Coordinates of C-alpha atoms in Angstrom, one line a residue:
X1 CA 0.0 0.0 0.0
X2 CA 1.7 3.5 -0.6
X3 CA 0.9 7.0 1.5
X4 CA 0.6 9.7 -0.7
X5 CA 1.3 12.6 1.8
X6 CA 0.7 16.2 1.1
X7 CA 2.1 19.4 3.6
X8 CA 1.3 22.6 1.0
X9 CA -2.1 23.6 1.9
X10 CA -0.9 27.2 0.0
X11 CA 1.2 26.8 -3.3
X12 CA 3.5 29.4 -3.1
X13 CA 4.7 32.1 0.2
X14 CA 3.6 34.7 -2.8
X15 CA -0.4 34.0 -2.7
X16 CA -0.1 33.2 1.2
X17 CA 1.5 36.9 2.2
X18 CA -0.8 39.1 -0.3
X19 CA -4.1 36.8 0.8
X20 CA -3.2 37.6 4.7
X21 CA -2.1 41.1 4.3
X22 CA -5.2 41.7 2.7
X23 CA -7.9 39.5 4.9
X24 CA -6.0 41.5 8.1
X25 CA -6.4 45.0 6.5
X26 CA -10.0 45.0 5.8
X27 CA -10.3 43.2 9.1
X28 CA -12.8 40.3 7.7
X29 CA -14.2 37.5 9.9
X30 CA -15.8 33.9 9.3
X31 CA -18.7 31.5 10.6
X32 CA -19.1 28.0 10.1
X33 CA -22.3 25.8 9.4
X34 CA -21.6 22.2 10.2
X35 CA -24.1 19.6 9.1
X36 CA -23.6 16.0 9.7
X37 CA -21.3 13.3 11.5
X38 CA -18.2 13.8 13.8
X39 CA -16.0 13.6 10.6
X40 CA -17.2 16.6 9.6
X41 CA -17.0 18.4 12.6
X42 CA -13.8 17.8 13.0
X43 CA -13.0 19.0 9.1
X44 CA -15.0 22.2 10.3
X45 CA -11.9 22.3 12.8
X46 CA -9.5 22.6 9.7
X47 CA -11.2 24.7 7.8
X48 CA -11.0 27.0 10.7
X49 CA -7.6 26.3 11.4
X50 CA -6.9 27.6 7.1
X51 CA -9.3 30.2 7.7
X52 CA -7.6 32.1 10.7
X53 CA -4.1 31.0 9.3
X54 CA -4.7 33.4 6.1
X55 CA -6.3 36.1 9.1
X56 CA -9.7 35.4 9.2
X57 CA -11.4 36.0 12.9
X58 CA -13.7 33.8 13.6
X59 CA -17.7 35.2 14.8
X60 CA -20.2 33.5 16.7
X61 CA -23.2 34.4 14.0
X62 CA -23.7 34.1 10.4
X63 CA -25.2 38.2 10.5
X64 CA -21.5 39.2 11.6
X65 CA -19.2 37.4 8.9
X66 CA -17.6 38.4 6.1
X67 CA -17.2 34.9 5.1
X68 CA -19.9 32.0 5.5
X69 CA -19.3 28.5 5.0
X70 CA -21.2 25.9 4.2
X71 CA -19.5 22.2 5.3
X72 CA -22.5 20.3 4.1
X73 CA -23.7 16.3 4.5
X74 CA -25.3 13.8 2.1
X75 CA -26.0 10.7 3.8
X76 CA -29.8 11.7 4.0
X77 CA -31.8 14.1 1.6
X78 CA -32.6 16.1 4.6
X79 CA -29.4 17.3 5.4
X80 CA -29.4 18.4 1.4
X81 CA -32.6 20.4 1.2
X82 CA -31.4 22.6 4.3
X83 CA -28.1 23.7 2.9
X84 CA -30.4 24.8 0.0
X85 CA -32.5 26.3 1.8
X86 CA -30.3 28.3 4.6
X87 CA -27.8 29.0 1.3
X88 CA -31.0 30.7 -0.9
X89 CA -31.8 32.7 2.2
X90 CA -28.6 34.8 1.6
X91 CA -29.3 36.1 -1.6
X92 CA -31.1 38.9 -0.4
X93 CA -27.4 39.7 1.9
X94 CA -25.4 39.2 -0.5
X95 CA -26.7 41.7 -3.3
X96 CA -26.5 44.2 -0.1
X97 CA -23.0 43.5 0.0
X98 CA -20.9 42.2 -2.8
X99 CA -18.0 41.6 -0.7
X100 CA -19.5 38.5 1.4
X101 CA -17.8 35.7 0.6
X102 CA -20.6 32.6 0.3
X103 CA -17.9 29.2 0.1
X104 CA -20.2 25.6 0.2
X105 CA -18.0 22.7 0.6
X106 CA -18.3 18.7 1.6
X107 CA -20.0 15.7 1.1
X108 CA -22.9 17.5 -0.6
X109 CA -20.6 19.4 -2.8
X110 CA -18.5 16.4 -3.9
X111 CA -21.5 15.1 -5.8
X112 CA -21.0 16.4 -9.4
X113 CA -24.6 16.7 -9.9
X114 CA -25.5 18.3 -6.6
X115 CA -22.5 21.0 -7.1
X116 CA -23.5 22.1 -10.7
X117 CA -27.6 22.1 -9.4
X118 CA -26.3 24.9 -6.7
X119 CA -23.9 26.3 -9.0
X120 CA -26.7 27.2 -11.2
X121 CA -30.0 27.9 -8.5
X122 CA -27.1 30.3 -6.7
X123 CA -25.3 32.0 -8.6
X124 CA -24.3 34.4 -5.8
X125 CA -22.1 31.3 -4.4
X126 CA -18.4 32.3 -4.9
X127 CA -16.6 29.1 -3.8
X128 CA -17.7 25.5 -4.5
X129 CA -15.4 22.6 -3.3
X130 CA -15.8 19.0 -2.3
X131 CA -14.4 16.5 0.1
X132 CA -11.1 15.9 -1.6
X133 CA -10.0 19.3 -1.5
X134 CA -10.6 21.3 1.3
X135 CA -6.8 22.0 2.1
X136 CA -6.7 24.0 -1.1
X137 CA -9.1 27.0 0.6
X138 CA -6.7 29.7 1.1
X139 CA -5.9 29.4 -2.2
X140 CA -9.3 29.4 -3.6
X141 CA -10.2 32.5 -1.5
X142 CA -6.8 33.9 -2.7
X143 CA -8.3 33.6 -6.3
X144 CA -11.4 34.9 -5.6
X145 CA -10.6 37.5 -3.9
X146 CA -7.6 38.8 -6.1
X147 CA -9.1 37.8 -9.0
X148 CA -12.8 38.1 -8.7
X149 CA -13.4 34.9 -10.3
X150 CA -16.7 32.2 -8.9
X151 CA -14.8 28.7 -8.5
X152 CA -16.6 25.7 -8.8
X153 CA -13.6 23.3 -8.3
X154 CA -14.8 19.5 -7.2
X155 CA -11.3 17.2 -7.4
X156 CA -12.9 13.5 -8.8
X157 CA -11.1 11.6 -6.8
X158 CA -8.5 11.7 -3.4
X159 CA -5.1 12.4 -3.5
X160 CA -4.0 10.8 -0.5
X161 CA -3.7 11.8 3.1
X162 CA -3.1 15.3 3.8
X163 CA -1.1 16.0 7.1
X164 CA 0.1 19.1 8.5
X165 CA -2.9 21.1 7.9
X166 CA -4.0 23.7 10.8
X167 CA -6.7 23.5 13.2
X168 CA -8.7 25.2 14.9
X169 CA -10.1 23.2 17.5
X170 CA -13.1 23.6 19.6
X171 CA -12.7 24.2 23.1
X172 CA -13.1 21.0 26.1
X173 CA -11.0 18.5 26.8
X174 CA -12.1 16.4 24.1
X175 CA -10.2 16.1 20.6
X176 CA -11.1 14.4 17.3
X177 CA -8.5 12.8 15.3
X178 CA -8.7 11.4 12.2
X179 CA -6.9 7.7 11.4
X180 CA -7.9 7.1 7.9
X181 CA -10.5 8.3 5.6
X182 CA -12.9 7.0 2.8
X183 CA -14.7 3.9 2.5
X184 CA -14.5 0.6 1.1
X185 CA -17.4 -1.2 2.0
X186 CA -20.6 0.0 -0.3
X187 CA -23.3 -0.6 1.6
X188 CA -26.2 -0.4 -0.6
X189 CA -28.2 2.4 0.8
X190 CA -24.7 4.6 1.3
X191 CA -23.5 7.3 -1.1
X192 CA -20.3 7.8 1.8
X193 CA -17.5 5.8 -0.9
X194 CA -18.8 7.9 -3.6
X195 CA -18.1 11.6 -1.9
X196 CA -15.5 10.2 0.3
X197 CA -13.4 8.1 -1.9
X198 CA -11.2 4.5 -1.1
X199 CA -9.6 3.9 2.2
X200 CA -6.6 5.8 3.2
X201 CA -5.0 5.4 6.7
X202 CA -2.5 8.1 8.0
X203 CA 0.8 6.6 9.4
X204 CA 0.6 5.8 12.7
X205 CA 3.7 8.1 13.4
X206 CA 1.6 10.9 12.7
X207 CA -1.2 9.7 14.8
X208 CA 0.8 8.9 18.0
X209 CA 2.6 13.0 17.1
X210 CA -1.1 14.3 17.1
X211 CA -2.1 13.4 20.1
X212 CA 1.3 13.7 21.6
X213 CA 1.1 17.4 21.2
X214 CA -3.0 17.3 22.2
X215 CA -1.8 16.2 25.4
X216 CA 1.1 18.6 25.8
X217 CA -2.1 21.1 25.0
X218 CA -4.1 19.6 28.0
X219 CA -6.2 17.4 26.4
X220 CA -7.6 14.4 28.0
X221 CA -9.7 12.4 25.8
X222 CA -9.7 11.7 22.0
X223 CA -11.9 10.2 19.7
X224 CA -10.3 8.4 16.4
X225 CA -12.1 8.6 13.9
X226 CA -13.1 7.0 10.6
X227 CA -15.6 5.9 8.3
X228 CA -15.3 1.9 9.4
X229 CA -11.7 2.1 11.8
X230 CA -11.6 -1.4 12.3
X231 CA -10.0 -1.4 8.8
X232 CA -7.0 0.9 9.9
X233 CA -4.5 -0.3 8.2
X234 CA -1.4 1.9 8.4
X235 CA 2.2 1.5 7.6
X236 CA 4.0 -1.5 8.2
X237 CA 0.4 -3.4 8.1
X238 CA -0.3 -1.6 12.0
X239 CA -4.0 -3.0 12.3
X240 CA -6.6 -1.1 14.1
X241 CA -6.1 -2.8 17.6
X242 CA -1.9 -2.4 17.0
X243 CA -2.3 1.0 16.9
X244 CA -4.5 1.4 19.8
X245 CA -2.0 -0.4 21.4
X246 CA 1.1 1.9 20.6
X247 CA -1.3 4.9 21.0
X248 CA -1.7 3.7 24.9
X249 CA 1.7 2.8 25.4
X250 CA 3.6 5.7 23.8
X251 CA 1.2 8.7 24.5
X252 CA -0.1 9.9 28.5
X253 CA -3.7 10.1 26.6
X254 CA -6.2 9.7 29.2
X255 CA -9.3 8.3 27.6
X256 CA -9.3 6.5 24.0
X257 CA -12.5 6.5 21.9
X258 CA -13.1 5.6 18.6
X259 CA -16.1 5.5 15.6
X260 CA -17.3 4.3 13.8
X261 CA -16.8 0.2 14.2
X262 CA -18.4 -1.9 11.2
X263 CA -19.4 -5.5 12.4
X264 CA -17.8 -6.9 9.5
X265 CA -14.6 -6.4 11.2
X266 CA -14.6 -6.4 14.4
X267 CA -12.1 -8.7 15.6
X268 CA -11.2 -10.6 18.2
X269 CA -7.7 -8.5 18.6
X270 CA -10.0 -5.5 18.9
X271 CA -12.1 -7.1 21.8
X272 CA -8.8 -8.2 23.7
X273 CA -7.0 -4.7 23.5
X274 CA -10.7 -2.7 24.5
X275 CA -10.4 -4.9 27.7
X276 CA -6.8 -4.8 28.6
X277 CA -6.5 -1.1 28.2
X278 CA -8.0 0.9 30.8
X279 CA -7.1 4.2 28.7
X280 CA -9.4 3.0 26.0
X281 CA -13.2 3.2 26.8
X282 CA -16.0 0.8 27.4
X283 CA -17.8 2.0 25.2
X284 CA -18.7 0.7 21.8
X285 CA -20.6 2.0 18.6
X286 CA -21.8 -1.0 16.3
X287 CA -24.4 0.0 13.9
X288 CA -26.1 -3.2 13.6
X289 CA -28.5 -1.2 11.0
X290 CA -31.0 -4.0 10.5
X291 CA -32.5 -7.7 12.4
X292 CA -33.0 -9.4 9.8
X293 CA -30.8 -11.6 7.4
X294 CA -32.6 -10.7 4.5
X295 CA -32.6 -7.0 4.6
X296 CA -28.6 -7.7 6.2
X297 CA -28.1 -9.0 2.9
X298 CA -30.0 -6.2 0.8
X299 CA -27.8 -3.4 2.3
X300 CA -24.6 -5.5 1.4
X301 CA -23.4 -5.4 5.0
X302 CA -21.6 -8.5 5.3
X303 CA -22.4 -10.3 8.4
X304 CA -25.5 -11.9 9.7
X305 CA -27.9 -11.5 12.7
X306 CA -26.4 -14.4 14.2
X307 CA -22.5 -13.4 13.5
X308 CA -23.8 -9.5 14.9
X309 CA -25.2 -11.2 18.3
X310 CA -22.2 -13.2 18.8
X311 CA -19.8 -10.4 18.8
X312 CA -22.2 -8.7 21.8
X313 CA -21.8 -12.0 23.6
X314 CA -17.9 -11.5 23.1
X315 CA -18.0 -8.2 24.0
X316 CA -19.9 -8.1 27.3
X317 CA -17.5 -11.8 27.9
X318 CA -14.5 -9.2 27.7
X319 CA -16.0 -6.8 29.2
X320 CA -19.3 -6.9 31.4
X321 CA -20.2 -3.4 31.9
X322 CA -19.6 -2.3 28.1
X323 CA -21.9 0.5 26.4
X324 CA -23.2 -0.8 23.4
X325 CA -25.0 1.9 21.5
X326 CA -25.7 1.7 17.4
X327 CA -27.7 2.8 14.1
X328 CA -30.8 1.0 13.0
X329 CA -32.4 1.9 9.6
X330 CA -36.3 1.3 9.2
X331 CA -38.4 1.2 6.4
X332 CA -35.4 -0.1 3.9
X333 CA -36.8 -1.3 0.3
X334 CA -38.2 -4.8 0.7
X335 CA -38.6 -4.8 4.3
X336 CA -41.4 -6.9 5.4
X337 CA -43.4 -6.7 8.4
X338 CA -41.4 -10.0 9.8
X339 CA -38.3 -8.2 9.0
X340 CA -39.4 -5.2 10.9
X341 CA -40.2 -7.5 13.6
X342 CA -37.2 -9.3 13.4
X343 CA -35.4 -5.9 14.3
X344 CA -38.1 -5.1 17.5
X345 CA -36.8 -8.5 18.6
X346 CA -32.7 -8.0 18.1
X347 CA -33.0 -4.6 20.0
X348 CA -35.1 -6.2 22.5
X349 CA -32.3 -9.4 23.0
X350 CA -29.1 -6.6 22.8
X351 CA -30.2 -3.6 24.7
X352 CA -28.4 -1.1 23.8
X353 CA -27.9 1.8 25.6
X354 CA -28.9 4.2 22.3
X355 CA -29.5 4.3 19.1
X356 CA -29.6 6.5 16.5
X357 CA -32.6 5.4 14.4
X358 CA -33.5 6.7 11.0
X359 CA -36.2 6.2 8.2
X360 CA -34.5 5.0 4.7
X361 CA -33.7 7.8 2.8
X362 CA -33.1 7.0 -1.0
X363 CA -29.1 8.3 -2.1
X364 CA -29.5 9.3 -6.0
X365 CA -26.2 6.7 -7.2
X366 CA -26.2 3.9 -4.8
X367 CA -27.9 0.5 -5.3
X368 CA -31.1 0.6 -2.9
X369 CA -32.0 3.5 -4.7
X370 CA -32.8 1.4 -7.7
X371 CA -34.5 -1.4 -5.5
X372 CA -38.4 -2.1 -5.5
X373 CA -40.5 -2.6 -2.7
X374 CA -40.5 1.2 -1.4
X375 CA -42.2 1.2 1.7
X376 CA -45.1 4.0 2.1
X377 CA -44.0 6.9 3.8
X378 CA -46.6 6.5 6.4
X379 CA -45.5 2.8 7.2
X380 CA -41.8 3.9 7.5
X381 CA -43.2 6.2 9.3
X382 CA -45.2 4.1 12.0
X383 CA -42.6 1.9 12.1
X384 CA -39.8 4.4 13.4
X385 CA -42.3 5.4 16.0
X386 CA -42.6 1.9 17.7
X387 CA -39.0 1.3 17.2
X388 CA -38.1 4.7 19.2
X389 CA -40.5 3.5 21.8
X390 CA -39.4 0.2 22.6
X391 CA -35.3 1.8 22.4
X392 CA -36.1 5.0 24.6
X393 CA -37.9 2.2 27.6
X394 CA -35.0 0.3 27.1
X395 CA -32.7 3.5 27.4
X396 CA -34.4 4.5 30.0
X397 CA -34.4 0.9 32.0
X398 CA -30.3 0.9 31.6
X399 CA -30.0 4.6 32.9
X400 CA -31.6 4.1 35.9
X401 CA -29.1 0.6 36.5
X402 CA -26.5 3.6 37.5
X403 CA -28.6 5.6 40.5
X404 CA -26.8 5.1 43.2
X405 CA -23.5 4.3 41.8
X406 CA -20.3 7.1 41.9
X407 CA -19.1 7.3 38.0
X408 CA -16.2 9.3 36.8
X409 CA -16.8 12.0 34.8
X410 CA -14.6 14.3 32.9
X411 CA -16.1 17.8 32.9
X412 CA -16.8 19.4 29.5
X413 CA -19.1 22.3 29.7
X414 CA -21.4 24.1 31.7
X415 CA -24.6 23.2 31.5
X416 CA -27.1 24.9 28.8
X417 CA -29.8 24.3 31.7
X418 CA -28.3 26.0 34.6
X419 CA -25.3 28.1 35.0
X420 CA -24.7 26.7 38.3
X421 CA -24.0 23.2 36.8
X422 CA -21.7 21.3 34.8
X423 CA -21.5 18.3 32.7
X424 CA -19.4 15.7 31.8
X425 CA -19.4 12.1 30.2
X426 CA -18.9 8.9 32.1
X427 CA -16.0 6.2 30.7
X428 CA -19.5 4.8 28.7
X429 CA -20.6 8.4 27.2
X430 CA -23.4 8.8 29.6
X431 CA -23.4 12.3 29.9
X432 CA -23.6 13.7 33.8
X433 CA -25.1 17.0 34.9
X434 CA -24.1 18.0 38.4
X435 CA -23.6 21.5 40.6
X436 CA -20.3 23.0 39.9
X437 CA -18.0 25.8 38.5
X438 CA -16.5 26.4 35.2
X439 CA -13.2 26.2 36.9
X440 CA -13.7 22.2 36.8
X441 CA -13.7 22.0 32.9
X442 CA -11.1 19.2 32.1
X443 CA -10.5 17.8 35.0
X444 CA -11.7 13.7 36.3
X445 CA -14.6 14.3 39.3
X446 CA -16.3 11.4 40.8
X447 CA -19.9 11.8 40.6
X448 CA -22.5 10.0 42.9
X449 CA -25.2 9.3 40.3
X450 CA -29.1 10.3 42.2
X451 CA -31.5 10.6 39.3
X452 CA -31.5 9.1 36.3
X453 CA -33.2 10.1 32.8
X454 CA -33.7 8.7 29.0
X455 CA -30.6 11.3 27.8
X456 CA -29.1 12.2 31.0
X457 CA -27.9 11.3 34.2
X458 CA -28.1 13.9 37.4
X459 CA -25.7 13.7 40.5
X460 CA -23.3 14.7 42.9
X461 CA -19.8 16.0 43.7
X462 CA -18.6 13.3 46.0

């Protein structure tokens, strides 16, 4: 396997002074619309960190900035619709004032089709750029800017792994770092391969000098992330569990998590090194998606109820008190009533602590969108509504297993509630609102755990 690897995010010192001096002397600031997964959160991150590199200042408001991004999601039709709609609702601003910069970029954008549709309804856009090519934005902005030119510029395919590129991170003690990026695995209801290309795994040198330096920044816990990380597979074939390994033993990272986990390939190294590393969290996301074999088989997931059941056996085996959360789609082409039930049941017999549950939304260039057997929108519908029912009781039931119990809980925030309170998120992800200053942010607190809740759990400094 070879690692392209990439360091100029700006061709030439040239376009990187006369782009700064400029952004600084008219003083311009930026905001940021994330839609979508923790992937794209964290590329938010970079394309703040570009942003205020060149001398952009960042604003808490689209009203206030100069420039307004757009880092857009596909994986449902929703997510599409309202980057249409909250990008149309500038037009107005932006005959105002010529000089706003409008820049859409991301999953959406990566589409061929969906860029030229919002090159054409929005003319007004001045920077269109996909997945593969967000480290090229200062240079964009540099054109557009100096030249006055609108860029539509959507790279077909990847280039490789691009290190060294600034970020801006958001504040907490929590980091997200990226391990690989793309997708192999074609799921048939999935447009993710198409807008995020093959698999491509950073070195594992680069990792371990990431979070080196997050923790040298007074970070405590990270998140790896990837599109399926169990297929990691870095330099020197490091597998996923390897480099969880080196990550424990050669950084002082506090707390390890990782997403998302395919079932596929989840291995049995994986389990072992989740239960023999206390650094690394108890806590598991498996989107199981579906209960049934045949609608397993429709999405192209590549395991079956039975194999998905026995890797929660040998998970809880490993390690009892695991949190087991997970994706579940309803209403997928084909589905039967009896498949429908067979997922009720599977939830039922796994009890997870959460899911995220969704109704199928059909991806213009995958497979499913070309199945038969739609379900009515009403069924899908009905269905999602008993599913959420039976998950939230469940939720609910495993919640209340932790009053009376002391958790530790790294402190994140202050609470949205109550200014008086904080919050934090057990070793599991159960989040933990209790009485206490801001002064507490990043630091471990033991928590005695007195009231329970479906999405959150109340207590007290002990």
């Amino acid at each position: 396997m070879q690692y392209a690897r990439h360091y100029t995010i700006i061709n030439t010192m040239k376009i990187n002074e006369k782009l700064t001096a400029l952004i600084k002397e008219k003083g311009l600031n930026y905001h940021i619309v994330t839609y979508g997964c923790q992937m794209n959160d964290h590329e938010s991150e970079k394309l703040g960190g570009i942003l205020e590199q060149v001398g952009y200042v960042p604003v808490n408001t689209i009203a206030e900035a100069d420039l307004i991004l757009f880092n857009t999601c596909c994986v449902r039709d929703n997510a599409e619709q309202k980057v249409y709609g909250n990008v149309g609702a500038l037009k107005k601003r932006k005959e105002e004032n010529p000089d706003l910069l409008l820049v859409v970029s991301g999953c959406m954008t990566q589409q061929a089709q969906a860029a030229n549709k919002l090159a054409q309804t929005f003319p007004f856009v001045d920077i269109i750029l996909g997945t593969h090519n967000q480290y090229e934005l200062a240079e964009l902005i540099a054109e557009r800017l100096l030249d006055g030119k609108t860029i539509l510029n959507v790279l077909p395919e990847a280039t490789g792994v691009h290190e060294d590129i600034p970020v801006k991170r958001q504040g907490g003690p929590l980091a997200f770092v990226n391990i690989m990026y793309g997708c192999n695995n074609f799921c048939s209801y999935c447009i993710v391969p198409y807008v995020r290309g093959r698999e491509r795994s950073r070195l594992p040198q680069h990792i371990i000098q990431e979070i080196t330096e997050l923790v040298q920044n007074g970070y405590k816990e990270v998140m790896l992330l990837g599109q399926n990380v169990n297929s990691y597979h870095g330099e020197g074939s490091v597998s996923f569990p390897q480099l969880l390994q080196m990550i424990c033993e050669q950084t002082k990272i506090s707390r390890i998590r990782f997403m998302t986990s395919h079932p596929k390939d989840l291995s049995d190294e994986l389990i072992a090194a989740m239960a023999a590393h206390p650094q690394i969290c108890k806590h598991i996301h498996l989107p199981v998606q579906a209960g049934s074999d045949s609608v397993l088989y429709t999405m192209n997931r590549g395991y079956t109820r039975g194999q998905y059941l026995l890797l929660i056996e040998k998970l809880r085996m490993a390690m009892p008190d695991i949190v087991i959360t997970t994706d579940i789609i309803v209403g997928f082409p084909g589905e039967t009533v009896h498949d429908f039930e067979e997922t009720l049941s599977l939830i039922r017999e796994v009890r997870f602590d959460s899911a995220f549950t969704f109704v199928y939304s059909k991806r213009s260039g995958t497979k499913a969108a070309k199945m038969e057997g739609e379900i009515p929108p009403e069924e899908q519908r009905d269905r999602i509504v008993h599913l959420i029912d039976i998950q939230n009781a469940i939720t609910e039931e495993k919640n209340k297993a932790y009053e009376g119990k002391d958790e530790c809980v790294l402190v994140e925030s202050t609470s949205t509630r109550d200014k008086n309170h904080i919050c934090g998120r057990t070793e599991g992800g159960k989040m933990v609102n209790f009485a206490g200053d801001e002064g507490l942010i990043g630091s471990f607190k033991t928590v005695h755990i007195s009231q329970a809740k479906r999405t959150t759990l109340f207590g007290e400094l002990r």
